[in-house]
Coordinates of C-alpha atoms and ligand atoms in Angstrom, one line a residue:
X1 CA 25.8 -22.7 11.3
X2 CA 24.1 -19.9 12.2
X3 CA 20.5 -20.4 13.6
X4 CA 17.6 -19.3 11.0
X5 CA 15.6 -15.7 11.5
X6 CA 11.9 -17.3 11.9
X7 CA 9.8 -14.7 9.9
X8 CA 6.2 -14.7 10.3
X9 CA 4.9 -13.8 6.9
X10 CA 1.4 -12.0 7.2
X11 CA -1.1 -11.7 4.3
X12 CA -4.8 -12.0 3.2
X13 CA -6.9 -9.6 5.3
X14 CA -10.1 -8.1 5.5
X15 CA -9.8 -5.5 2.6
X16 CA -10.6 -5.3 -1.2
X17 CA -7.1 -6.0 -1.9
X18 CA -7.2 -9.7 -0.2
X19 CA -6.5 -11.6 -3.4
X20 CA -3.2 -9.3 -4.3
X21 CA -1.9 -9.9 -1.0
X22 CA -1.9 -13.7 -1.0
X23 CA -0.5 -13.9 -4.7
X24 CA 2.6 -11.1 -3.1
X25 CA 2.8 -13.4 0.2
X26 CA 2.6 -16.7 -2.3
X27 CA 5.8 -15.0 -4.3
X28 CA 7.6 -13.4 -1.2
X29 CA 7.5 -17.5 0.4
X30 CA 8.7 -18.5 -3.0
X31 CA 11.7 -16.5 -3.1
X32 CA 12.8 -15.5 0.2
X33 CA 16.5 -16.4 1.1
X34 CA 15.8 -19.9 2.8
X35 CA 19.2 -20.5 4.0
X36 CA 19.0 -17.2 6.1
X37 CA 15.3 -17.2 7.0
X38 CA 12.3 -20.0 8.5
X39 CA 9.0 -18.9 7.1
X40 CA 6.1 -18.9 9.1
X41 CA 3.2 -18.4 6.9
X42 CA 0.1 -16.4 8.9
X43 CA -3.2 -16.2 6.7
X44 CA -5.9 -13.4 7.5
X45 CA -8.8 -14.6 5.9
X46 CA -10.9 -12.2 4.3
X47 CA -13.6 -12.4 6.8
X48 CA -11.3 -11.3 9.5
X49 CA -10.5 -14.6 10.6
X50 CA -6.9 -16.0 11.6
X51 CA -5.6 -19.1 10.3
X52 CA -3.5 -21.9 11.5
X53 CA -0.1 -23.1 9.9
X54 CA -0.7 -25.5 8.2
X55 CA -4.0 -24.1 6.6
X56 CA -1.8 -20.7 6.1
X57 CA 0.6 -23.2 4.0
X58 CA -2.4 -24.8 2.1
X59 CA -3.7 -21.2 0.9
X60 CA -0.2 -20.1 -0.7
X61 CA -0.3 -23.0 -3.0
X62 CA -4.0 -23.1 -3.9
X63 CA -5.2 -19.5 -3.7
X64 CA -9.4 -20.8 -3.4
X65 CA -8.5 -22.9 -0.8
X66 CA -11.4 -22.5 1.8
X67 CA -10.3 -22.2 5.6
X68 CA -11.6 -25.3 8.0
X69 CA -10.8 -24.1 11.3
X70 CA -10.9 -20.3 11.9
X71 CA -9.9 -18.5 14.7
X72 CA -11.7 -15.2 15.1
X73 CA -9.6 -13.2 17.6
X74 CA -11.9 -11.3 20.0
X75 CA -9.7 -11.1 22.9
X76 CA -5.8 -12.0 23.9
X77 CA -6.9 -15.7 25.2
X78 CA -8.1 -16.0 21.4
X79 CA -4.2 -15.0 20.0
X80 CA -3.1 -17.8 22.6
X81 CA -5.0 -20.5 20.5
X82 CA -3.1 -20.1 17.7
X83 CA -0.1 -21.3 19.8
X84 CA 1.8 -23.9 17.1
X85 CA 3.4 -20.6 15.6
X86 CA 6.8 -20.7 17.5
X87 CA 8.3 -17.5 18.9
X88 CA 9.0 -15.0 15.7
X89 CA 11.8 -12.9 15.0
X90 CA 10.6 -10.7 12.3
X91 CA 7.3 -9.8 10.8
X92 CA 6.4 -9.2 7.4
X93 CA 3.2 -8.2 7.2
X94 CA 2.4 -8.6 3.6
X95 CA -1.5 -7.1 3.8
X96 CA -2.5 -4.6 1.2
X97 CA -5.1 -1.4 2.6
X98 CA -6.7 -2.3 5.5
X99 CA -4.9 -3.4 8.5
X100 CA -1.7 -3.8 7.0
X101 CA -0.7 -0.2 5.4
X102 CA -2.8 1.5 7.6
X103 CA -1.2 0.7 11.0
X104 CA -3.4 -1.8 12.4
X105 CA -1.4 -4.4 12.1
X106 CA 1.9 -2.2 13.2
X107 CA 0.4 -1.7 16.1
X108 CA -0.2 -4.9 17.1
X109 CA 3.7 -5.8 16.7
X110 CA 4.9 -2.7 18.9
X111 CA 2.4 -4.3 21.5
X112 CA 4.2 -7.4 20.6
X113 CA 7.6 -5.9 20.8
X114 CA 8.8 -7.3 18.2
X115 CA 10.5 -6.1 15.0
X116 CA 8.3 -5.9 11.5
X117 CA 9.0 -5.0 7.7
X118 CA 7.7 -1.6 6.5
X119 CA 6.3 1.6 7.5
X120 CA 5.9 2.1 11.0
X121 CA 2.8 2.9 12.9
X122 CA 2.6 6.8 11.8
X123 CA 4.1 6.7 8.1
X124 CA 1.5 3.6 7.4
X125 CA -1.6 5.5 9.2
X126 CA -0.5 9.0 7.3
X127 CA 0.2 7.8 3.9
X128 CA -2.7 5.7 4.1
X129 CA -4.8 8.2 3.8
X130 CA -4.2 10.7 0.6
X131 CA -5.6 13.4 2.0
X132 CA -2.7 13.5 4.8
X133 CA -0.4 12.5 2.0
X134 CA -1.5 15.6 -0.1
X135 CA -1.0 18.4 2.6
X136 CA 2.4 16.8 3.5
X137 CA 3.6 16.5 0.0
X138 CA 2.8 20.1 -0.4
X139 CA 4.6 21.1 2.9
X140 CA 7.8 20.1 1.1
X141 CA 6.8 21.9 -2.2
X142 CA 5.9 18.6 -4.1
X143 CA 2.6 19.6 -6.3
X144 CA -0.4 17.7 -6.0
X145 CA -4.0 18.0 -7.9
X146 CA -6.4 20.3 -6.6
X147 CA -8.8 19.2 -4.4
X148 CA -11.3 19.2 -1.8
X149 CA -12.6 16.7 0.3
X150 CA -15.8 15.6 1.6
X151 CA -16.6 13.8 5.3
X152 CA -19.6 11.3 5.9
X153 CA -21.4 14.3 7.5
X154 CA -21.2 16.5 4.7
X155 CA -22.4 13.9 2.2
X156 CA -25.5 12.8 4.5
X157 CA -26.4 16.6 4.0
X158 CA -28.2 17.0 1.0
X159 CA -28.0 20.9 0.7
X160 CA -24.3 20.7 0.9
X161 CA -22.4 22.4 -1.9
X162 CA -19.7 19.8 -2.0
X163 CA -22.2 17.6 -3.3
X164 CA -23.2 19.9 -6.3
X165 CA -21.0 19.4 -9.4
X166 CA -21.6 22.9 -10.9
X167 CA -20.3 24.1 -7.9
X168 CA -17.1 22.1 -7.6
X169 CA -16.0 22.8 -10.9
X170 CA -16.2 26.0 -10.8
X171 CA -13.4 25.6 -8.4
X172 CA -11.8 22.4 -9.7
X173 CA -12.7 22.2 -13.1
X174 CA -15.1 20.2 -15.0
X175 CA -12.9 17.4 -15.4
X176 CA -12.7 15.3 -11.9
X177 CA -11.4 11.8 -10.0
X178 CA -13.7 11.2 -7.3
X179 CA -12.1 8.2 -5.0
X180 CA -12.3 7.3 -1.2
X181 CA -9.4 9.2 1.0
X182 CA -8.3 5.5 2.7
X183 CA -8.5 2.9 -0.4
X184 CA -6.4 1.1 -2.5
X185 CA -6.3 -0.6 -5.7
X186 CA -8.5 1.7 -7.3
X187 CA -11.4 0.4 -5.5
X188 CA -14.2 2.8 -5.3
X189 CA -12.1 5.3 -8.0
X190 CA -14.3 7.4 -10.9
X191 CA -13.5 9.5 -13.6
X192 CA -16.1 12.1 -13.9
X193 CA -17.2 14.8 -16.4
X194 CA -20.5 15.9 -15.5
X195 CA -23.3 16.2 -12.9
X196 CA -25.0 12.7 -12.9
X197 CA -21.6 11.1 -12.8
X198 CA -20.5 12.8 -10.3
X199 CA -23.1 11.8 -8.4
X200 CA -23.3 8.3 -8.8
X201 CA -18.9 8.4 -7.9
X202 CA -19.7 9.9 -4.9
X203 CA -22.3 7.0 -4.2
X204 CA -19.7 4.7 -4.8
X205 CA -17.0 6.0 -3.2
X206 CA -18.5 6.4 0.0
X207 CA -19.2 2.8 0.0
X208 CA -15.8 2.3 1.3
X209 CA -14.6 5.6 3.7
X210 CA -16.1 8.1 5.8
X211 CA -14.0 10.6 3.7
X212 CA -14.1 10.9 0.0
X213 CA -11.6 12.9 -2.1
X214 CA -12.6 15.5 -5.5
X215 CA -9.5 16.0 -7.6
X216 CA -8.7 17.9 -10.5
X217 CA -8.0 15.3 -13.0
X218 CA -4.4 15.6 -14.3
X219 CA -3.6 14.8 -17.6
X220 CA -1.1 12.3 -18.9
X221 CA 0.4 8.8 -17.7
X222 CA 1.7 7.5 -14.3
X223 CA 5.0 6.9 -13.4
X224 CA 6.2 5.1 -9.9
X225 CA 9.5 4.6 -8.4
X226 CA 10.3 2.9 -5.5
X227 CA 12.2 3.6 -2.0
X228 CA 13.9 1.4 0.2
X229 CA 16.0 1.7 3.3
X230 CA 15.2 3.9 6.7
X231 CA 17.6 7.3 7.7
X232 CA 19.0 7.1 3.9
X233 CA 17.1 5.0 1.7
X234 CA 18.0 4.4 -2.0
X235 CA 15.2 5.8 -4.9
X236 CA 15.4 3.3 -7.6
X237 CA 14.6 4.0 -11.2
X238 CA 11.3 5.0 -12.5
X239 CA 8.1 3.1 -14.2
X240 CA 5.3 3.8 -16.4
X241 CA 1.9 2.6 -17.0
X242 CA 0.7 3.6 -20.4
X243 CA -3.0 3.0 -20.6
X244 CA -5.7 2.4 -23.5
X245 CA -7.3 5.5 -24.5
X246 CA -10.3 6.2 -22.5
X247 CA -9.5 3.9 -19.6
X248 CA -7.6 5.1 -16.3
X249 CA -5.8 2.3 -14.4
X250 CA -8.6 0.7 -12.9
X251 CA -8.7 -2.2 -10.8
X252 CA -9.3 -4.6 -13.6
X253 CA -5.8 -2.9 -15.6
X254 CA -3.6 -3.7 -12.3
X255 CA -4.7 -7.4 -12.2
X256 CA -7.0 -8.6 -14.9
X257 CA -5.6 -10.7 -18.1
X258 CA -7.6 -8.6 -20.2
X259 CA -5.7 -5.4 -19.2
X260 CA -4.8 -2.4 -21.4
X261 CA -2.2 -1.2 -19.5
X262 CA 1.4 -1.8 -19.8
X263 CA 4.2 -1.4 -17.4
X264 CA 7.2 0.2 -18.8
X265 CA 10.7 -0.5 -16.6
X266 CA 12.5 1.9 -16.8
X267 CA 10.7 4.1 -18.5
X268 CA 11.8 5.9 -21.8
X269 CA 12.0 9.6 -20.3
X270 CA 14.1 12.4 -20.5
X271 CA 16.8 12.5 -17.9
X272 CA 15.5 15.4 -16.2
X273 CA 11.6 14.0 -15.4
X274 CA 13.1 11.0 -14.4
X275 CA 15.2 13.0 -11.2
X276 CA 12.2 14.9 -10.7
X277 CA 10.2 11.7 -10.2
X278 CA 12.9 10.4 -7.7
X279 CA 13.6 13.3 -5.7
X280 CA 9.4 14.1 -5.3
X281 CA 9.6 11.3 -4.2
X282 CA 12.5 11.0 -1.8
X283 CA 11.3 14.8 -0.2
X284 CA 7.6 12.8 0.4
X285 CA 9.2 9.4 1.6
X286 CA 10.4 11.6 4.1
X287 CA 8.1 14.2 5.0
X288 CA 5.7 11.4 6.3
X289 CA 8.1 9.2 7.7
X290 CA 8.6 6.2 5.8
X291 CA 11.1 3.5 7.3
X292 CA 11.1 0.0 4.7
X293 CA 9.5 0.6 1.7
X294 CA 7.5 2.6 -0.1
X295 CA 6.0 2.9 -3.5
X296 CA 5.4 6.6 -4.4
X297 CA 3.4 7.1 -7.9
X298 CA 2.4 10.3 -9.8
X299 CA 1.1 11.8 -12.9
X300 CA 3.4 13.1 -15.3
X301 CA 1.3 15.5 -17.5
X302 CA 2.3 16.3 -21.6
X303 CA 4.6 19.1 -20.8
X304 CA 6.3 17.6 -18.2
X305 CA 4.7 18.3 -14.8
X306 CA 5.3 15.8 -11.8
X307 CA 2.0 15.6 -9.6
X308 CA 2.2 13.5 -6.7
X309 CA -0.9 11.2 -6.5
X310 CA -0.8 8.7 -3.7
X311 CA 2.3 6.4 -1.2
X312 CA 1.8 2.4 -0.9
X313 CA 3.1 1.7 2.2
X314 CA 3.3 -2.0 1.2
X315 CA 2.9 -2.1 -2.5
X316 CA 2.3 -5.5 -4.7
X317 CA 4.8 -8.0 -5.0
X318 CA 3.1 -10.0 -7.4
X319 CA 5.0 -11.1 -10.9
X320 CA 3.9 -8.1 -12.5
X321 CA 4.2 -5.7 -9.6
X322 CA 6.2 -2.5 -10.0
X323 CA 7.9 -2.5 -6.5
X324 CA 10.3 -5.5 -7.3
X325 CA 10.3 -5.1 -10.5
X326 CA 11.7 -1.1 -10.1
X327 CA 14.7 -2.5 -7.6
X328 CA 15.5 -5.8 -10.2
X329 CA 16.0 -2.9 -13.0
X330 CA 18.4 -1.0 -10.1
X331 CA 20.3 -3.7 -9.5
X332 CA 18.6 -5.2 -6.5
X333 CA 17.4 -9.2 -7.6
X334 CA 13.7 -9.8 -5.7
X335 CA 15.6 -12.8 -3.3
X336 CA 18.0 -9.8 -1.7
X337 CA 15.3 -7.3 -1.7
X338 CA 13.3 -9.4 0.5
X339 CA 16.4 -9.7 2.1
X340 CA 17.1 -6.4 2.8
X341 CA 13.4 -5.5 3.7
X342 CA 13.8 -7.6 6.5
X343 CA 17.0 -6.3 7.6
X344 CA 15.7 -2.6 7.6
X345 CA 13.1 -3.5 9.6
X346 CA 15.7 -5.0 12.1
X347 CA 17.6 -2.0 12.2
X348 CA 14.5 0.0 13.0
X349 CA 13.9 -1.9 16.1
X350 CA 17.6 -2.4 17.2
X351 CA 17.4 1.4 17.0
X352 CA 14.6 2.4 18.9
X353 CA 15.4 -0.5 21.7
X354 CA 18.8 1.4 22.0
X355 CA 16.3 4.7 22.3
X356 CA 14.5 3.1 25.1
X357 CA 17.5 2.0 27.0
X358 CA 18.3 5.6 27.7
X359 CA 15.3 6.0 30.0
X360 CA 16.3 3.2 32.4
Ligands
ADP401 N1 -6.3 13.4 -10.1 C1 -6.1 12.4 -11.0 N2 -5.9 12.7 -12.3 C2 -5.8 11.7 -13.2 N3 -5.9 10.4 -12.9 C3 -6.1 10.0 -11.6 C4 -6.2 11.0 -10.6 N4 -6.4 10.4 -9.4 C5 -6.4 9.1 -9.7 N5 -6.2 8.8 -11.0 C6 -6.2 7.5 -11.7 O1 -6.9 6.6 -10.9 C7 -6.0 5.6 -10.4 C8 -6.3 5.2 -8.9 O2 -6.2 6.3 -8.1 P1 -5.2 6.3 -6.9 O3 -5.3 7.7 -6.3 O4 -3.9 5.9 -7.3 O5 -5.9 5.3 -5.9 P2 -5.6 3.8 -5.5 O6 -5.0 3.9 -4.1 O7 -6.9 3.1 -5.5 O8 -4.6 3.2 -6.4 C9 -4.6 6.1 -10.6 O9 -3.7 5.0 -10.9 C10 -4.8 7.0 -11.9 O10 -4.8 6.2 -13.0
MG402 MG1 -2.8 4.1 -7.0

């Protein structure tokens, strides 16, 4: 028999997405191929703090279980503490926003030298931020919203015009999403239609960046697909979220029981949106140098416009998640999708080790 690929399954973490990332880990350890692979489970707390094995197992199954013995990690000698993990093969760092789609946690592994699922360090720091996303996406002609965006600086300045509503709409319109540039989940996100409003979403918003994005607001429903794969990854089919009138897809409509918005796999649209959903989002997948996975959602407006809004760099993979659920539809079961995610990010490593080799 072959010996087992240890995986060391990351998830938690310090960001507003903590409780989405331990239901995907808590789904991903349920499913994952068990002949092939040996889970390690690795909890981030939400205060920053690692967790041990066994308390990493006790949190999958019970998602309020409380951690007894944390290990803050303030230096190397710190990491060293946490020796019962044995030596990993793979990671898959399964950490929504913070530290996990922004590269944090990346680089970490490439100090480690060892191989990890998902983006790599650049693709996870650039999509992470929409702003980066936006200009990129527009280098390879896929449209985005008009917008303009606003630094800590400029929003500690009183006097600045960014900050006055009549003056932004009468270059964006009247009609705006205010949200912070490095954010997920909708966390910090307003809809906005006049000047007190817009104040009050910028008050928010900077609550959780230094850099806080005006858009146009595009009209219509979003639609996500999913890519997989590094030099020629596969698009699967498309989704869409059809909302209650009135109500954008807020945090509560990702995650809450009580949501209005329904996912629709695949969704019933003509032929030709449906290729101009995937191939927008194949040209961005590439233009910011995704490797895994990625989740790439737009707007699709009442006459048929495709406008690019934001990349997940590690998207849900909860039950109701739209990453999985894209690739089931395609032909792609959840257990070999894991399956494949890991192998991807073995090829990505094999590859660049084979780079390296050339300079000895
Ligand atoms: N420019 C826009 N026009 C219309 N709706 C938007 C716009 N930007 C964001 N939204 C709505 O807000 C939600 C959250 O915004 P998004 O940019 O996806 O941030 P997050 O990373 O928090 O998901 C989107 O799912 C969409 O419903
Ligand atoms: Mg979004």
């Amino acid at each position: 028999m072959t010996k087992k690929i240890k995986v060391g399954l990351i998830f938690g973490g310090n960001s507003s997405e903590y409780e989405v990332s331990i239901v995907s880990g808590h789904n991903i350890y349920k499913a994952i191929d068990k002949d092939k692979f040996e889970v390690h489970p690795i909890w981030i707390t939400n205060d920053g703090y690692f967790a041990d094995e066994e308390e990493s197992f006790k949190v999958l199954e019970d998602h309020n279980y409380k951690v007894k013995n944390p290990h803050k990690v303030n230096n190397i000698s710190n990491l060293i503490e946490l020796a019962d993990l044995p030596e990993i093969d793979i990671f898959f760092p399964i950490v929504h926003g913070n530290l996990g789609e922004d590269g944090g946690l990346q680089g970490l592994f490439k100090i480690l030298d060892k191989p990890f699922v998902g983006d790599d360090i650049l693709s996870a720091a650039v999509t992470m931020d929409k702003e980066f996303t936006k200009i990129l996406a527009q280098r390879v002609g896929v449209p985005v919203a008009d917008w303009i965006s606003i630094k800590r600086f400029e929003f500690d300045d009183k006097g600045n015009d960014k900050l006055d509503y009549n003056k932004v709409s009468e270059t964006l319109g009247e009609d705006l999403f205010v949200k912070p540039s490095n954010q997920g989940s909708s966390v910090g996100v307003s809809h906005v239609t006049n000047a007190e409003e817009y104040k009050k979403a910028l008050d928010e918003a900077f609550k959780y960046d230094d850099k806080v994005l005006v858009e146009k607001t595009v009209p219509g429903t979003e639609v996500e697909t999913a890519v997989l794969g590094n030099d020629e990854p596969i698009v699967a089919g498309v989704g869409e979220i059809t909302n209650a009138k009135g109500s954008f897809y807020t945090y509560e409509n990702k995650y809450d029981n009580s949501s209005t918005s329904k996912l629709q796999i695949p969704a019933n649209l003509p032929d030709k949106i449906v290729q101009t959903v995937r191939s927008n989002a194949l040209k961005v997948y590439q233009v910011t140098e995704c490797s895994g996975l990625a989740r790439i959602d737009s707007m699709l407006t009442p006459d048929g416009k495709v406008v690019l809004t934001e990349v997940n760099a590690l998207p849900g993979f909860t039950n109701i998640s739209m990453y999985p659920k894209l690739f089931e539809e395609a032909g792609i079961p959840y257990t070999e999708l894991i399956t494949r995610l890991i192998e991807a990010g073995q090829d990505r490593y094999n590859h660049k080790k084979h780079l390296l080799h050339k300079h000895d």
